[in-house]
Amino acid sequence: MEAFREFIRLIPEKIGYLLGITVGAVLMVNGDIGAGAIIAFLTLLDKVSEPFVSITAIISSLQRVSAGAENLLTVMEMAPEVKDRGNVLPAKPCSIRFDNVSFSYEADRPVLHNVSFEIPAGKSVALVGPSGSGKSTLIKLLYRFYEPSGGSIRLDERPIEGFTIASLRGQLAAVTQDVYLFDGTIRENIAIGFANATEADILRAAELSQAAFIRELPEGLDTVVGERGIKLSHGQRQRIGIARAVLRRATVTILDEPTSALDVETEAMFQSDLPKWAGASTKIIIAHRLSTIRDVDYVIFLENGRVQEMGSPKELLQAKGRFSDFWRNQHIHEFVS
C-alpha cells in the first residue's frame, strides 16, 4: 500500500517530464527549437512541478492521518469494560484475598482456575511458577485492567470493585523488568507523577534504590536519559524504576523481577534496603530468580493457572514438591532459616 501511494505521488512529476521531453524532441527535429531551449524548458518544468508533487504528498499524509484519527476516536469512544465506582481506598497497608478467581483472555482458553489465597496486611508473598502459569495475570486483575470471569478479589475484606480505580492504582507501586523512561532528566523520571516531590525525597529514593551511579554522572540528577532511557544501561534504568516505587510510598508494592538486571552485590544491597522503604506495605514479588525471595513470608506456587503449593519458603522446601524442584534446579544449596 505504501509503495502504491508513492507511485501515485510521483505520477504528476514523471508525466510532466515525459511530455516535456516528447514535445521538445518533436520541436527540435522540426528545427523549431535548439537543445538549449529543451534544457531550459525541462529546468522550468522541474520548478513548476514541485508544488504539485508537494500537494500530492500532503494529500497522501492527510489520508494516513485521517485513518489514524478514525481508529483513535473509535478506541476513545469505546465503553470501558471495567466500571469505575465506589469509595477511595485508604492509604494504609491492606490485606489481599483472591477467592476462587478464574479468568480467561479468550472464552475457550482459561488462564486462571479457581485461584484462592490471602496475603495479610504488611506481609510479603512471592508468586513462583513456570512461564505462562498466570502470575502476571493476577497482577493485572489486581490493577483492574480486567475483571475476573469468576470469583472475587477483596482488599481488607471489601470487594475490590468497591474502590475507585484512581485510588486503587494510586496505592499500588510496581517495579517491572522493563522500565519505561521518558526523554527527560533522571530527576523528572524519578519524580514523574509527583510534582511536589522535594529534592530530599528524590535523593532518598535514589539512595534506597542503589542508584549510586547518578553521583558519578557529570550532570547528576539533571542528566538527560534519552528516549526510553537509551543513554542508560538496563540495570541503571531498573534502579530508576525502583526509585519511582520508593518515592510513591504505596500501600501495596509489586516487584516483577526488579533485580533481573542488577549484579549480585547490588541485588544484595537492594534486598537489605527493601524493609526500609517497603517494610510497612503489602508486598507481592514475582520471581524467577529464587535467590530474591529468601526472606518472604509466604510463597504461592502457580502452575497451569492453578495454585499448587502455598506456605513459607522453608515449609515448601521441606515438602519437596514443585517449589523444591525449582529451588534445586537453580542450584541454591543454602537457605536462611
Short mmCIF file of C-alpha atoms in Angstrom, two decimals:
data_model
loop_
_atom_site.label_atom_id
_atom_site.label_comp_id
_atom_site.label_asym_id
_atom_site.label_seq_id
_atom_site.Cartn_x
_atom_site.Cartn_y
_atom_site.Cartn_z
CA MET A 1 0.00 0.00 0.00
CA GLU A 2 2.83 2.41 0.84
CA ALA A 3 4.56 1.64 -2.47
CA PHE A 4 1.29 2.30 -4.33
CA ARG A 5 0.91 5.69 -2.60
CA GLU A 6 4.47 6.58 -3.57
CA PHE A 7 3.74 5.60 -7.19
CA ILE A 8 0.63 7.81 -7.26
CA ARG A 9 2.59 10.67 -5.71
CA LEU A 10 5.23 10.56 -8.47
CA ILE A 11 2.78 10.39 -11.40
CA PRO A 12 2.40 14.19 -11.89
CA GLU A 13 6.16 14.71 -11.82
CA LYS A 14 7.05 11.86 -14.17
CA ILE A 15 4.25 12.53 -16.67
CA GLY A 16 5.34 16.17 -16.89
CA TYR A 17 8.91 15.17 -17.69
CA LEU A 18 7.81 12.63 -20.32
CA LEU A 19 5.52 15.14 -22.02
CA GLY A 20 8.21 17.82 -21.92
CA ILE A 21 10.85 15.55 -23.43
CA THR A 22 8.43 14.26 -26.11
CA VAL A 23 7.23 17.70 -27.20
CA GLY A 24 10.75 19.12 -27.05
CA ALA A 25 12.15 16.27 -29.17
CA VAL A 26 9.46 16.79 -31.86
CA LEU A 27 10.10 20.55 -31.97
CA MET A 28 13.87 20.05 -32.15
CA VAL A 29 13.52 17.53 -35.02
CA ASN A 30 11.37 20.06 -36.87
CA GLY A 31 14.02 22.72 -36.30
CA ASP A 32 11.72 24.95 -34.25
CA ILE A 33 13.96 24.97 -31.12
CA GLY A 34 17.51 24.02 -30.17
CA ALA A 35 18.94 21.75 -27.48
CA GLY A 36 19.45 24.72 -25.13
CA ALA A 37 15.77 25.56 -25.25
CA ILE A 38 14.86 21.97 -24.28
CA ILE A 39 17.21 22.12 -21.27
CA ALA A 40 15.75 25.47 -20.19
CA PHE A 41 12.22 24.11 -20.60
CA LEU A 42 12.91 20.99 -18.52
CA THR A 43 14.52 23.09 -15.78
CA LEU A 44 11.48 25.34 -15.70
CA LEU A 45 9.20 22.29 -15.70
CA ASP A 46 11.05 20.92 -12.65
CA LYS A 47 10.38 24.14 -10.74
CA VAL A 48 6.74 24.25 -11.78
CA SER A 49 6.07 20.60 -10.85
CA GLU A 50 7.45 20.88 -7.30
CA PRO A 51 4.28 22.44 -5.80
CA PHE A 52 2.09 19.79 -7.41
CA VAL A 53 4.31 16.98 -6.05
CA SER A 54 4.15 18.57 -2.59
CA ILE A 55 0.37 18.85 -2.77
CA THR A 56 0.14 15.16 -3.68
CA ALA A 57 2.38 14.24 -0.72
CA ILE A 58 0.27 16.36 1.63
CA ILE A 59 -2.94 14.70 0.43
CA SER A 60 -1.37 11.27 0.98
CA SER A 61 -0.29 12.27 4.52
CA LEU A 62 -3.75 13.62 5.30
CA GLN A 63 -5.28 10.30 4.25
CA ARG A 64 -2.97 8.41 6.64
CA VAL A 65 -3.66 10.88 9.47
CA SER A 66 -7.38 10.64 8.85
CA ALA A 67 -7.29 6.85 9.07
CA GLY A 68 -5.23 7.00 12.28
CA ALA A 69 -7.55 9.61 13.82
CA GLU A 70 -10.56 7.48 12.99
CA ASN A 71 -9.02 4.47 14.75
CA LEU A 72 -8.11 6.64 17.76
CA LEU A 73 -11.64 8.06 18.04
CA THR A 74 -13.05 4.54 17.82
CA VAL A 75 -10.93 3.47 20.79
CA MET A 76 -11.73 6.61 22.80
CA GLU A 77 -15.47 6.16 22.25
CA MET A 78 -15.44 2.54 23.46
CA ALA A 79 -17.20 1.99 26.75
CA PRO A 80 -14.74 0.70 29.39
CA GLU A 81 -15.21 -2.93 30.33
CA VAL A 82 -14.22 -2.18 33.93
CA LYS A 83 -16.76 0.05 35.67
CA ASP A 84 -15.32 2.76 37.92
CA ARG A 85 -17.34 3.29 41.06
CA GLY A 86 -17.05 3.14 44.83
CA ASN A 87 -15.02 4.76 47.58
CA VAL A 88 -11.44 5.88 47.94
CA LEU A 89 -9.02 3.15 49.04
CA PRO A 90 -7.46 4.25 52.37
CA ALA A 91 -3.72 4.93 52.30
CA LYS A 92 -2.73 2.13 54.67
CA PRO A 93 -1.42 -1.41 54.24
CA CYS A 94 -4.28 -3.75 53.37
CA SER A 95 -4.86 -7.46 53.20
CA ILE A 96 -5.45 -9.01 49.76
CA ARG A 97 -7.64 -12.02 49.19
CA PHE A 98 -8.30 -13.91 45.96
CA ASP A 99 -11.33 -16.14 46.41
CA ASN A 100 -11.86 -18.80 43.70
CA VAL A 101 -10.76 -16.38 40.97
CA SER A 102 -10.99 -17.60 37.39
CA PHE A 103 -10.13 -15.65 34.25
CA SER A 104 -9.63 -16.10 30.52
CA TYR A 105 -8.50 -13.68 27.82
CA GLU A 106 -10.39 -15.79 25.28
CA ALA A 107 -13.62 -17.61 26.05
CA ASP A 108 -12.28 -21.10 25.35
CA ARG A 109 -8.79 -20.65 26.85
CA PRO A 110 -8.91 -20.15 30.64
CA VAL A 111 -5.77 -18.74 32.22
CA LEU A 112 -6.70 -18.97 35.91
CA HIS A 113 -8.72 -21.74 37.55
CA ASN A 114 -10.32 -21.09 40.95
CA VAL A 115 -7.25 -19.38 42.43
CA SER A 116 -7.54 -18.72 46.16
CA PHE A 117 -5.02 -17.24 48.58
CA GLU A 118 -4.72 -14.46 51.13
CA ILE A 119 -1.91 -12.01 51.92
CA PRO A 120 -2.15 -10.44 55.40
CA ALA A 121 -1.63 -6.67 55.57
CA GLY A 122 2.04 -5.72 55.59
CA LYS A 123 3.28 -9.21 54.75
CA SER A 124 5.24 -10.35 51.70
CA VAL A 125 4.35 -13.10 49.25
CA ALA A 126 6.27 -14.50 46.29
CA LEU A 127 4.43 -15.70 43.19
CA VAL A 128 6.53 -18.51 41.73
CA GLY A 129 5.96 -20.81 38.80
CA PRO A 130 6.86 -21.53 35.18
CA SER A 131 6.19 -19.03 32.41
CA GLY A 132 2.51 -18.86 31.50
CA SER A 133 1.31 -20.04 34.90
CA GLY A 134 -0.77 -16.88 35.49
CA LYS A 135 1.47 -14.77 37.74
CA SER A 136 1.27 -11.59 35.67
CA THR A 137 -2.45 -12.09 35.08
CA LEU A 138 -3.06 -11.97 38.84
CA ILE A 139 -1.37 -8.56 38.94
CA LYS A 140 -3.45 -7.29 36.00
CA LEU A 141 -6.60 -8.32 37.86
CA LEU A 142 -5.34 -6.54 40.99
CA TYR A 143 -4.87 -3.37 38.92
CA ARG A 144 -8.36 -3.94 37.49
CA PHE A 145 -7.18 -3.92 33.91
CA TYR A 146 -9.63 -6.81 33.60
CA GLU A 147 -12.50 -8.22 35.65
CA PRO A 148 -12.40 -11.86 36.83
CA SER A 149 -14.76 -14.19 35.00
CA GLY A 150 -15.43 -15.92 38.30
CA GLY A 151 -14.73 -15.48 41.99
CA SER A 152 -13.79 -12.25 43.77
CA ILE A 153 -10.86 -10.12 44.89
CA ARG A 154 -11.10 -8.38 48.25
CA LEU A 155 -8.99 -5.71 49.92
CA ASP A 156 -9.39 -5.60 53.69
CA GLU A 157 -12.38 -7.93 53.24
CA ARG A 158 -14.13 -5.45 50.93
CA PRO A 159 -14.74 -6.18 47.23
CA ILE A 160 -12.14 -4.52 45.02
CA GLU A 161 -14.96 -3.16 42.84
CA GLY A 162 -15.98 -1.01 45.81
CA PHE A 163 -12.96 1.26 45.37
CA THR A 164 -12.38 3.82 42.63
CA ILE A 165 -9.82 2.83 40.03
CA ALA A 166 -7.82 6.03 40.56
CA SER A 167 -7.45 5.49 44.31
CA LEU A 168 -6.71 1.78 43.83
CA ARG A 169 -3.94 2.30 41.31
CA GLY A 170 -2.66 5.26 43.28
CA GLN A 171 -1.92 2.89 46.17
CA LEU A 172 -0.08 0.35 44.01
CA ALA A 173 3.62 0.72 43.16
CA ALA A 174 5.06 -1.63 40.56
CA VAL A 175 8.69 -2.26 39.60
CA THR A 176 8.97 -4.30 36.41
CA GLN A 177 11.81 -5.85 34.45
CA ASP A 178 11.44 -3.40 31.56
CA VAL A 179 11.25 0.14 32.95
CA TYR A 180 9.96 2.83 30.58
CA LEU A 181 11.81 6.13 30.84
CA PHE A 182 10.80 9.36 29.14
CA ASP A 183 13.16 11.66 27.25
CA GLY A 184 13.90 13.92 30.19
CA THR A 185 16.23 14.14 33.16
CA ILE A 186 16.76 11.49 35.80
CA ARG A 187 15.12 13.83 38.30
CA GLU A 188 11.99 14.13 36.14
CA ASN A 189 11.81 10.38 35.55
CA ILE A 190 12.04 9.56 39.26
CA ALA A 191 9.51 12.21 40.30
CA ILE A 192 7.05 11.62 37.46
CA GLY A 193 3.54 11.95 38.82
CA PHE A 194 4.83 13.65 41.98
CA ALA A 195 5.05 17.35 41.20
CA ASN A 196 5.51 18.20 44.89
CA ALA A 197 8.45 15.85 45.46
CA THR A 198 11.30 17.64 47.22
CA GLU A 199 14.99 17.33 46.47
CA ALA A 200 15.39 15.35 49.69
CA ASP A 201 12.63 12.93 48.66
CA ILE A 202 14.25 12.29 45.27
CA LEU A 203 17.72 11.82 46.77
CA ARG A 204 16.35 9.38 49.37
CA ALA A 205 14.60 7.39 46.65
CA ALA A 206 17.80 7.28 44.58
CA GLU A 207 19.82 6.13 47.58
CA LEU A 208 17.44 3.35 48.61
CA SER A 209 17.24 2.09 45.02
CA GLN A 210 21.04 1.69 44.95
CA ALA A 211 21.29 4.26 42.14
CA ALA A 212 24.77 5.35 43.18
CA PHE A 213 25.73 5.75 39.51
CA ILE A 214 23.84 9.07 39.48
CA ARG A 215 26.55 10.72 41.60
CA GLU A 216 29.16 9.71 39.01
CA LEU A 217 27.36 11.45 36.13
CA PRO A 218 28.56 14.99 35.31
CA GLU A 219 25.02 16.39 35.43
CA GLY A 220 23.83 14.16 38.28
CA LEU A 221 20.04 14.16 38.62
CA ASP A 222 19.83 16.60 35.70
CA THR A 223 21.31 14.09 33.24
CA VAL A 224 19.06 13.62 30.19
CA VAL A 225 18.40 9.91 29.67
CA GLY A 226 17.12 9.96 26.06
CA GLU A 227 14.02 8.30 24.61
CA ARG A 228 13.19 5.16 26.63
CA GLY A 229 16.37 5.77 28.64
CA ILE A 230 18.62 4.80 25.75
CA LYS A 231 21.62 6.58 27.31
CA LEU A 232 21.48 4.34 30.38
CA SER A 233 22.16 0.63 30.82
CA HIS A 234 19.37 -1.83 31.60
CA GLY A 235 20.47 -2.05 35.22
CA GLN A 236 20.53 1.74 35.60
CA ARG A 237 17.03 2.03 34.13
CA GLN A 238 15.82 -0.63 36.54
CA ARG A 239 17.22 1.28 39.51
CA ILE A 240 15.37 4.42 38.41
CA GLY A 241 12.20 2.32 38.25
CA ILE A 242 12.84 1.18 41.82
CA ALA A 243 13.39 4.81 42.87
CA ARG A 244 9.94 5.67 41.47
CA ALA A 245 8.39 2.99 43.67
CA VAL A 246 10.33 4.23 46.70
CA LEU A 247 9.03 7.75 46.13
CA ARG A 248 5.42 6.58 45.78
CA ARG A 249 5.32 5.05 49.30
CA ALA A 250 2.39 2.89 48.26
CA THR A 251 0.38 0.56 50.46
CA VAL A 252 0.91 -2.36 48.05
CA THR A 253 4.30 -2.87 46.41
CA ILE A 254 4.56 -5.16 43.37
CA LEU A 255 8.02 -6.31 42.33
CA ASP A 256 8.18 -8.15 38.99
CA GLU A 257 11.77 -9.41 38.78
CA PRO A 258 13.00 -5.97 39.92
CA THR A 259 16.64 -7.03 40.18
CA SER A 260 16.95 -9.10 37.00
CA ALA A 261 19.46 -6.64 35.51
CA LEU A 262 21.44 -5.98 38.71
CA ASP A 263 24.71 -7.60 39.69
CA VAL A 264 24.83 -9.88 42.74
CA GLU A 265 26.29 -7.24 45.07
CA THR A 266 23.75 -4.55 44.11
CA GLU A 267 20.92 -7.07 44.37
CA ALA A 268 22.03 -7.98 47.90
CA MET A 269 22.04 -4.30 48.92
CA PHE A 270 18.60 -3.82 47.39
CA GLN A 271 17.26 -6.79 49.34
CA SER A 272 18.68 -5.44 52.59
CA ASP A 273 17.16 -1.97 51.95
CA LEU A 274 13.73 -3.31 50.96
CA PRO A 275 12.33 -3.20 54.53
CA LYS A 276 13.41 0.44 54.85
CA TRP A 277 11.11 1.74 52.10
CA ALA A 278 8.54 -1.02 51.63
CA GLY A 279 8.50 -2.63 55.05
CA ALA A 280 5.03 -1.41 56.03
CA SER A 281 3.40 -2.12 52.67
CA THR A 282 1.90 -5.39 51.49
CA LYS A 283 4.46 -6.85 49.08
CA ILE A 284 3.93 -9.12 46.06
CA ILE A 285 7.09 -10.41 44.38
CA ILE A 286 7.04 -12.21 41.03
CA ALA A 287 10.22 -14.22 40.96
CA HIS A 288 12.12 -16.48 38.61
CA ARG A 289 15.43 -15.94 40.39
CA LEU A 290 14.59 -17.62 43.68
CA SER A 291 17.54 -16.02 45.44
CA THR A 292 15.40 -12.85 45.64
CA ILE A 293 12.69 -14.43 47.81
CA ARG A 294 14.66 -15.88 50.71
CA ASP A 295 13.06 -13.54 53.22
CA VAL A 296 9.41 -13.51 52.06
CA ASP A 297 6.68 -14.60 54.48
CA TYR A 298 4.82 -16.82 52.02
CA VAL A 299 5.31 -18.49 48.66
CA ILE A 300 2.47 -19.29 46.25
CA PHE A 301 3.49 -21.75 43.55
CA LEU A 302 1.36 -21.48 40.41
CA GLU A 303 1.26 -23.91 37.51
CA ASN A 304 -1.21 -24.07 34.62
CA GLY A 305 -3.30 -21.34 36.22
CA ARG A 306 -3.77 -23.22 39.49
CA VAL A 307 -2.26 -22.89 42.96
CA GLN A 308 -0.17 -26.00 43.50
CA GLU A 309 1.50 -25.13 46.81
CA MET A 310 1.40 -22.44 49.48
CA GLY A 311 3.49 -21.86 52.58
CA SER A 312 6.71 -20.33 53.83
CA PRO A 313 9.86 -20.97 51.76
CA LYS A 314 11.18 -23.30 54.44
CA GLU A 315 7.93 -25.28 54.62
CA LEU A 316 7.78 -25.76 50.87
CA LEU A 317 11.41 -26.83 50.70
CA GLN A 318 10.78 -29.45 53.35
CA ALA A 319 7.66 -30.63 51.50
CA LYS A 320 9.88 -31.49 48.49
CA GLY A 321 7.20 -30.55 45.96
CA ARG A 322 7.26 -28.38 42.83
CA PHE A 323 8.78 -25.37 44.61
CA SER A 324 11.56 -27.57 45.94
CA ASP A 325 12.23 -28.78 42.38
CA PHE A 326 12.53 -25.17 41.18
CA TRP A 327 14.85 -24.32 44.03
CA ARG A 328 17.06 -27.34 43.40
CA ASN A 329 17.19 -26.69 39.64
CA GLN A 330 18.69 -23.26 40.30
CA HIS A 331 21.46 -24.89 42.36
CA ILE A 332 20.61 -22.97 45.53
CA HIS A 333 22.06 -25.02 48.40
CA GLU A 334 21.79 -22.51 51.21
CA PHE A 335 18.70 -21.21 52.92
CA VAL A 336 18.49 -18.72 55.73
CA SER A 337 16.17 -20.19 58.36
#
